[in-house]
XYZ file of C-alpha atoms in Angstrom:
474
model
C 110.855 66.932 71.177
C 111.836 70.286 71.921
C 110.709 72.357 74.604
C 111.785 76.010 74.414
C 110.918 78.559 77.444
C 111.099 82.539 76.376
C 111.222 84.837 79.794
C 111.667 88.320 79.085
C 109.876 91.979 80.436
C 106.693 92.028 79.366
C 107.152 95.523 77.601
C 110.078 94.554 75.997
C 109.829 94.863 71.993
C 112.613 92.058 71.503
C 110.656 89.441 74.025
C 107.814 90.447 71.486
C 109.664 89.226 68.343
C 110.819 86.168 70.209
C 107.287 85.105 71.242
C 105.635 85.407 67.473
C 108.560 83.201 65.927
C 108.370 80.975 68.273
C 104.403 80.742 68.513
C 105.501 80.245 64.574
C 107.780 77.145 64.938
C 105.069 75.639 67.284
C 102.208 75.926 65.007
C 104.304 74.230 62.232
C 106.510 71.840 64.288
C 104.982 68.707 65.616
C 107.771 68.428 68.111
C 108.297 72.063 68.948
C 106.952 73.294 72.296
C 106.920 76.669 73.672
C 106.614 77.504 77.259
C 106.401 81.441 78.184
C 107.430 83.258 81.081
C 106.722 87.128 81.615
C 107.439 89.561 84.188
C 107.165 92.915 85.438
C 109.642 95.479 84.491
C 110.525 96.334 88.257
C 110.716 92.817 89.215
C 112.854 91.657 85.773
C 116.214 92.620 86.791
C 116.453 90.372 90.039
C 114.653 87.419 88.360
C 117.161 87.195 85.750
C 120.135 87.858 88.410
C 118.696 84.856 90.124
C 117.987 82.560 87.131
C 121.492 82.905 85.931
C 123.103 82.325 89.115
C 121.025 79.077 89.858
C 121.885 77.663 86.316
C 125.556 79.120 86.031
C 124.660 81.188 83.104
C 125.468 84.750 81.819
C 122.847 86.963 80.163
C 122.111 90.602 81.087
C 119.138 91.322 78.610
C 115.744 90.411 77.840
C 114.729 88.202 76.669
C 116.505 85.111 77.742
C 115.710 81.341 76.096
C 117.200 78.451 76.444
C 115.916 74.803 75.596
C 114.913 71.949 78.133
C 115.294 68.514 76.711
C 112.724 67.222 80.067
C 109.836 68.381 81.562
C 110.347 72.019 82.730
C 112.505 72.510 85.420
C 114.909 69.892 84.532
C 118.718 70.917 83.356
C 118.559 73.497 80.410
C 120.812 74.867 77.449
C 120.707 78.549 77.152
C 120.241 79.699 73.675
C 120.953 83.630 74.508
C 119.003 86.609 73.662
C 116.400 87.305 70.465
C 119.525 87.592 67.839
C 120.834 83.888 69.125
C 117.179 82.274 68.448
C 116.674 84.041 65.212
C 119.979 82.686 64.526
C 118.737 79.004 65.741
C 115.451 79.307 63.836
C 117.185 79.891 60.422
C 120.032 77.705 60.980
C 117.847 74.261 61.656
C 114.379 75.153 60.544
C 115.734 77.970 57.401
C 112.853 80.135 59.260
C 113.320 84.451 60.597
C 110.944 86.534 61.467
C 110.470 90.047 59.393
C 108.329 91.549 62.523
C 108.866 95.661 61.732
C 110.054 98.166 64.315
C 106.443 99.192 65.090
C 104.949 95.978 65.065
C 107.173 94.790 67.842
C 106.486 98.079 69.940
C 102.562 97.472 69.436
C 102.916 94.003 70.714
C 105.086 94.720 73.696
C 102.480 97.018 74.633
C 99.504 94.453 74.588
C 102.438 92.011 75.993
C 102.279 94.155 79.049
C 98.545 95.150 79.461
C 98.293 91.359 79.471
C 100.477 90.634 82.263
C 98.803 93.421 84.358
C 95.602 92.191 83.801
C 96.710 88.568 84.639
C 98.410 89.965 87.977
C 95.513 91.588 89.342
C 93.395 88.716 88.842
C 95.668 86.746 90.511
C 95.646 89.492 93.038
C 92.243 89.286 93.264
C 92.031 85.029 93.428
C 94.007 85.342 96.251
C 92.221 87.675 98.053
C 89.669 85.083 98.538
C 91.762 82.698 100.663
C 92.214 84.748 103.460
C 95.238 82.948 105.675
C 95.601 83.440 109.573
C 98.065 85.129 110.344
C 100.039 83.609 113.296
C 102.820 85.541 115.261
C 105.509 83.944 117.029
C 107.573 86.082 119.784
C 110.782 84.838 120.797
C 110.959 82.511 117.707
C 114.368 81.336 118.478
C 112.676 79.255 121.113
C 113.077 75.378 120.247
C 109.335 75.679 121.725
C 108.633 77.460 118.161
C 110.779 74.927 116.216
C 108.100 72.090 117.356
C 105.320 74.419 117.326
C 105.609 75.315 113.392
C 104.595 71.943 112.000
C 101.840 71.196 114.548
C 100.839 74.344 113.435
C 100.761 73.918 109.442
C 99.574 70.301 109.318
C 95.733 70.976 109.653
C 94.493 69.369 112.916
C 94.798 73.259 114.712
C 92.597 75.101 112.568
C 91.133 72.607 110.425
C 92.158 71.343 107.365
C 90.917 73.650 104.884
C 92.128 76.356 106.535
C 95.422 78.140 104.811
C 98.276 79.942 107.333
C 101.004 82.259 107.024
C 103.465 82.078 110.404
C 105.940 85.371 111.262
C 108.629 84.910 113.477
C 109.641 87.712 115.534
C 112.878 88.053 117.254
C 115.715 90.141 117.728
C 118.455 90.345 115.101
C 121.253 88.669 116.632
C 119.104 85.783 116.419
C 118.430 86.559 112.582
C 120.496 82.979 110.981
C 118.432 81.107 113.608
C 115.206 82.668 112.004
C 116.399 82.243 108.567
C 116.887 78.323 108.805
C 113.956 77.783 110.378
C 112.267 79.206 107.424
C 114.114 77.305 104.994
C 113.530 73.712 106.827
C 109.813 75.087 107.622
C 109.394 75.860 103.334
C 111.791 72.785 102.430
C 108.356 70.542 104.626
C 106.318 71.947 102.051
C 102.939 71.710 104.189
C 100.197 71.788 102.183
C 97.847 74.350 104.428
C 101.351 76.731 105.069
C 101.150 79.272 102.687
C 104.049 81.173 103.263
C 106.049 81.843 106.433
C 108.580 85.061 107.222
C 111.332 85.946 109.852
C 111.066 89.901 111.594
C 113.496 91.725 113.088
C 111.923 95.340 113.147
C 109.432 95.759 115.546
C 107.416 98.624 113.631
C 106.355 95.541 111.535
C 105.072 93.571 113.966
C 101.863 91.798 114.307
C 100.448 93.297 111.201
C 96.858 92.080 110.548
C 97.624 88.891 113.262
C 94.613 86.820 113.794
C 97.196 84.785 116.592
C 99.544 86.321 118.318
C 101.790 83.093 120.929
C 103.973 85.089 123.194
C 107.228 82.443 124.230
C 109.125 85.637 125.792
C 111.012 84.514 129.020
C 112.926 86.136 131.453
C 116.446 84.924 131.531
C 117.804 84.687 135.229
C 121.083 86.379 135.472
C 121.543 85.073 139.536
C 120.495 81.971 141.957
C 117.814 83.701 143.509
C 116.687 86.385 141.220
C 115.468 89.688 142.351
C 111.583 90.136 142.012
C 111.054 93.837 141.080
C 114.237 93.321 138.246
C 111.963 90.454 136.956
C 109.308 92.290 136.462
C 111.134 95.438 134.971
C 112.122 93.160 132.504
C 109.053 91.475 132.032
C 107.150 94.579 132.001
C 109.508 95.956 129.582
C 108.691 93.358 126.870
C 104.579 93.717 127.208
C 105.102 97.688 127.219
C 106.594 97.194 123.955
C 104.205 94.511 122.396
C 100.843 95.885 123.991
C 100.824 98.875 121.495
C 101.816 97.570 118.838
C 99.292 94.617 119.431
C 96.783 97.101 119.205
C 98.195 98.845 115.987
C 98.901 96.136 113.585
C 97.101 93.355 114.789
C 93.229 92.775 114.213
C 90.682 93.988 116.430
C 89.494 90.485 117.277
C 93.309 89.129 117.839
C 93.856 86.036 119.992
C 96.730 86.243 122.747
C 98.377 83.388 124.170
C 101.148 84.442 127.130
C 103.394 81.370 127.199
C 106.576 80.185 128.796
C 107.879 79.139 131.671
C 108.558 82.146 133.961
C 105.347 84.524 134.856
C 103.206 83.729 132.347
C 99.748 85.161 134.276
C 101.731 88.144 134.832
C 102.854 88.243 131.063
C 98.862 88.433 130.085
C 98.061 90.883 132.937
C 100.629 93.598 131.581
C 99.467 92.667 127.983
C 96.246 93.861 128.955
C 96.994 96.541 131.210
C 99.666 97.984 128.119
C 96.884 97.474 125.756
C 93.690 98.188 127.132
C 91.520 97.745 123.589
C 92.572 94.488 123.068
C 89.436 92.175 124.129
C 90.198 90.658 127.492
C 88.634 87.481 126.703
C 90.861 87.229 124.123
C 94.469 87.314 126.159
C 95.446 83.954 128.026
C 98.000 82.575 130.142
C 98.913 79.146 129.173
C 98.564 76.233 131.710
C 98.109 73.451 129.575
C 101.326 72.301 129.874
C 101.383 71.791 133.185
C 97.981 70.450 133.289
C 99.311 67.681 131.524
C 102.251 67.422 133.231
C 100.631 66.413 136.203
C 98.393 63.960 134.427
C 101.865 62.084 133.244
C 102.987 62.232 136.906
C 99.197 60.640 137.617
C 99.522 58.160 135.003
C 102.817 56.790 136.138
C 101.649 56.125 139.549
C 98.350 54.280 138.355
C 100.673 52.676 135.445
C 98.048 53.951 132.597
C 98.247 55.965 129.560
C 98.309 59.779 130.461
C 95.864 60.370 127.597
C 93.221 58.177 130.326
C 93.395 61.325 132.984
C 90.819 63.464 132.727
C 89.835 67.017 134.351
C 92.776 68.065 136.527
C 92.388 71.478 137.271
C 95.020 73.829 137.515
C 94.758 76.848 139.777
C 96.156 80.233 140.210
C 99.723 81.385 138.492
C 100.629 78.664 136.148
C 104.662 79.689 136.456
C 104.188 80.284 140.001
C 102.478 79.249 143.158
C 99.393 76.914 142.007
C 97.450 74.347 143.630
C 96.711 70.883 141.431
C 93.202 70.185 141.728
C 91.829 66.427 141.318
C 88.811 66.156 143.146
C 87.144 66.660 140.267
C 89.463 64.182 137.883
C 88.904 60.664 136.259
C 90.808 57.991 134.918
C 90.010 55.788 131.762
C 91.252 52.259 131.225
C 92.891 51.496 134.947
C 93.786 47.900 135.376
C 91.232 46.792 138.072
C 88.349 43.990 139.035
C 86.224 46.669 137.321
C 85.823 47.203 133.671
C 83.826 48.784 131.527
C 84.049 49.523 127.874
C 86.024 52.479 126.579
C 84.165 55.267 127.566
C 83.780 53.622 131.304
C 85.872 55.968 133.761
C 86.260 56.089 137.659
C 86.863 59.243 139.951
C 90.299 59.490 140.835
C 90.092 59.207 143.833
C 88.204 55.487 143.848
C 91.358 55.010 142.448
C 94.296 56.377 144.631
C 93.337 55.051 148.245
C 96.330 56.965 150.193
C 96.770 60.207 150.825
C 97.706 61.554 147.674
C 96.197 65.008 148.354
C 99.134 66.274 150.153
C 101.494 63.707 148.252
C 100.929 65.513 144.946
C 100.777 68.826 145.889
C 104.590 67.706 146.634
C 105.146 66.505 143.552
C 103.618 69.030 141.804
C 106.102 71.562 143.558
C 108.612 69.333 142.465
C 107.432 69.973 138.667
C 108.116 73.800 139.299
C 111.416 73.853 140.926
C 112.878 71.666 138.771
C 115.411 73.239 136.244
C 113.779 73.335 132.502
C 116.159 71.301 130.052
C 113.323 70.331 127.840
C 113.768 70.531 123.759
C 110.140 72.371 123.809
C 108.106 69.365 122.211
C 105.653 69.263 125.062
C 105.409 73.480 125.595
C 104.604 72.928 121.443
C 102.113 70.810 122.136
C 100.536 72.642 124.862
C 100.333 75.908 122.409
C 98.857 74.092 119.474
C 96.515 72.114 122.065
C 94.868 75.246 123.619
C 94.494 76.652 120.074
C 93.007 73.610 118.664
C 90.602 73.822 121.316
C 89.887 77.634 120.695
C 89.167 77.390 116.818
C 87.543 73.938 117.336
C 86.251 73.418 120.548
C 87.468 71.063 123.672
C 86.489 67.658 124.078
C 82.662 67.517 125.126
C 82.275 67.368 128.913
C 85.820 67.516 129.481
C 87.717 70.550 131.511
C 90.626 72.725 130.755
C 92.878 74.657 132.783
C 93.847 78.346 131.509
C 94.314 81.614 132.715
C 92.226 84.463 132.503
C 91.706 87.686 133.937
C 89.195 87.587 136.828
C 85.960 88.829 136.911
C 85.136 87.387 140.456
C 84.135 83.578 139.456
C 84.772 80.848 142.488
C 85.416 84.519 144.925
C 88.965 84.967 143.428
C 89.439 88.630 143.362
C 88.625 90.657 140.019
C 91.450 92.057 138.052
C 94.328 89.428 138.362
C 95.284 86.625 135.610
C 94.277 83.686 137.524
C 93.972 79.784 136.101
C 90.732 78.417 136.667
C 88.354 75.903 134.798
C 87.345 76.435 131.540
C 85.678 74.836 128.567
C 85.859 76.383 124.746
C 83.098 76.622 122.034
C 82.142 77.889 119.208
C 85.177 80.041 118.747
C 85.010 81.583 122.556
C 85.579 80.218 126.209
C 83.065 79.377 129.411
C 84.398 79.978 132.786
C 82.901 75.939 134.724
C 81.320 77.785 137.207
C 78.649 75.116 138.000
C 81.691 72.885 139.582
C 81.777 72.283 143.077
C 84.890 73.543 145.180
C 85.475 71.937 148.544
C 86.554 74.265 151.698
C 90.252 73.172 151.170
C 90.331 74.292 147.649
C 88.579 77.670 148.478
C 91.454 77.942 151.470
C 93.849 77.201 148.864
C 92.561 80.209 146.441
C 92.414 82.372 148.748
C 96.355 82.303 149.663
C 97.429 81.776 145.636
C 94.620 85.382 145.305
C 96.920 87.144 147.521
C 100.041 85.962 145.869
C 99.120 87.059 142.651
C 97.989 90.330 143.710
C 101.079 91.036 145.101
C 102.816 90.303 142.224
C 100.620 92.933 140.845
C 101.117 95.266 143.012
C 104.745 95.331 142.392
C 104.242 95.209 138.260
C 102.632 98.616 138.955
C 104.811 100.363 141.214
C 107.057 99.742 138.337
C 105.376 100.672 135.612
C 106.732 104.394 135.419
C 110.158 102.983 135.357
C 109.747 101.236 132.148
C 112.676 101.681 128.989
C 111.143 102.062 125.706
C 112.734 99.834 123.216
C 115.179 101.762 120.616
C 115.334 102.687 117.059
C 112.197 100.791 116.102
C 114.244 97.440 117.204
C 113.450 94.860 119.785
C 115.984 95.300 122.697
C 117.395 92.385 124.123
């Protein structure tokens, strides 16, 4: 059998007389197969540039056949132009084609109505499925290496839900951008419908539905200098804020991540871009939270996945206070057993003093120099998200950072993490939980800090450099 594929402009009078002989041939020839490919005048040129130099072939008309001896898009054998297959068709089949001058102009005209109606009704088919549009910042993070397929597999937004990621960076990280798109298309996830790299920051965040913020501040010294922190820092959001409110949708989710003043990050997100819904900016503390569930686990020697409402309090990248009075633990290894849904309060558990001990250890967590490949910061991203399109586990409590209003006394107007629990697309501040008089002590000193920190974001706000020539600065 032969299979024959014509690709040509759709307006072009030759393609025309191409496509009736060949229609011809099939009618007549059991084992003669057509397969037709049109395009748009404007887009015909770099199609047939790129068709040629995949298949090492030379052709600068249209149309341009050539035979395929398997299914289509195996190896194939170029035939040429329309004079080479009217020279095929009468050499083995003793067939030509007397199509007239006008005749071919008439049809290359109905040739291209076609294709413009077929376009816009693919246009319009794809209009229906409306992807989310996720933005990445800093996407030359390993963090956003991980965070792509937990992203595009399904379990974040659900599995009938279609995405399109954008990676934002600056342009001297442009080859890192460009393979992670080609490994990221090469995985060929099913829900990912397409995913870009952006250099130019007038483009970004158009239409976002998600917009994960991995921006950190790179130390230059030791001890780092606050206020220059900040400048930078401050810097960054100035930049992002407006645009945010630009380009992105009016109901936009924010999601300040990192490792380095990440309440802060959110604050000046907000503050820069005062329309964006506050509800809908967060500071990330997930990973943490579950960092110090691992450091739980290992000291009770059970799964981490069995500790349950650890609260984190205050600035996630900064001073916090670890909060278990209020935590759980499923499937210890005691004289008491239940079945799987059985759980004891932590601290039936831990019979020492391991208030004091894990605020230690918890310190220990912060200071420690971050060499990680960003597979748990991933999953701490796609985690809160998850929870935020889906809801959280019934019952269960999650640490993230919001911007005050005055719940549990902690001053309005700061980012601070407290306990939360998502639902139906939005978030619940736990207010109904019980705080002890050492945890309210505790607030009140991490309150201060963070205004403070504050404080000093605004003295330098009318120092901030604008970023240049529509570019992300570095």
């Amino acid at each position: 059998p032969v299979r024959a594929v014509f690709t040509g402009k759709a307006n072009c009078p030759y393609y025309a007389k191409a496509e009736l002989l060949a229609y011809y041939l099939q009618a007549n020839l059991p084992d003669f197969r057509v397969h037709k490919i049109t395009k748009h005048p404007d887009k015909w040129e770099e199609w047939l540039r790129d068709i040629c130099e995949r298949n090492g072939w030379e052709h600068k008309h249209s149309p341009i056949i050539w035979r395929e001896l398997v299914d289509r898009g195996g190896k194939g054998l170029l035939l040429g132009g329309v004079n080479d297959f009217l020279e095929y068709a009468q050499h083995y089949y003793n067939i030509t084609s007397p199509m007239l001058s006008e005749e071919m102009l008439a049809i290359a005209e109905e040739n291209l109505q076609a294709h413009l109606e077929i376009e816009k009704e693919e246009e319009e088919i794809k209009s229906l499925i409306n992807p989310l549009q996720i933005w990445i910042t800093s996407a030359s993070a390993p963090t956003c290496y991980h965070l792509i397929p937990l992203l595009a597999d399904g379990k974040v937004f659900g599995m009938t839900t279609e995405i399109s990621i954008h990676l934002l960076d600056t342009e001297q990280f442009d080859r890192v951008l460009c393979g992670v798109v080609m490994e990221a298309e090469d995985m060929a996830f099913p829900l990912l419908r397409s995913i870009a790299k952006h250099t130019e920051m007038e483009e970004a965040f158009l239409q976002a539905d998600v917009i994960i913020v991995l921006d950190d501040i790179l130390f230059k010294h030791e001890v780092p200098c606050l206020e220059d922190c900040i400048r930078e820092l401050s810097d960054t959001c100035r930049v992002y804020a407006p645009l945010i409110e630009k380009n992105a949708k009016s109901d936009v989710k924010v999601i300040a991540a990192g490792k380095t003043f990440v309440n802060l990050k959110a604050l000046m997100i907000r503050t820069y871009g005062p329309s964006i819904k506050p509800e809908n900016i967060i500071a990330l503390a997930t990973f943490w939270e579950s960092a110090a569930k691992a450091m739980l686990a290992r000291k009770m020697n059970v799964n981490a996945a069995g500790v349950k409402d650890v609260i984190i309090w205050g600035n996630v990248t900064g001073w916090s206070y670890v909060d278990f009075s209020h935590a759980r633990v499923y499937g210890f290894d005691s004289a008491i057993w239940g079945p799987p849904d059985f759980s004891r309060p932590l601290c039936n558990v831990i019979h020492n003093n391991c208030s004091s001990e894990f605020l230690s250890a918890r310190s220990s967590v912060n200071s420690q120099e971050y060499h990680g490949v960003g597979m748990a910061p991933a999953h701490a991203v796609a985690t809160i998200l998850r929870y935020w399109y889906q809801g959280s586990p019934p019952g269960e409590i999650v640490s993230v950072g919001i911007l005050s209003e005055g719940q549990f006394c902690v001053p309005e107007g700061i980012v601070f993490s407290m306990p939360v629990r998502f639902h139906d697309g939005i978030w619940e501040v736990m207010t109904d939980l019980e705080i002890n008089e050492t945890t309210q002590e505790v607030m009140r000193l991490l309150s201060h800090d963070l205004i403070q920190e504050k404080l000093v974001a605004l003295r330098k706000i009318r120092e901030m450099r604008p970023y240049k020539d529509g570019k992300i600065t570095s």
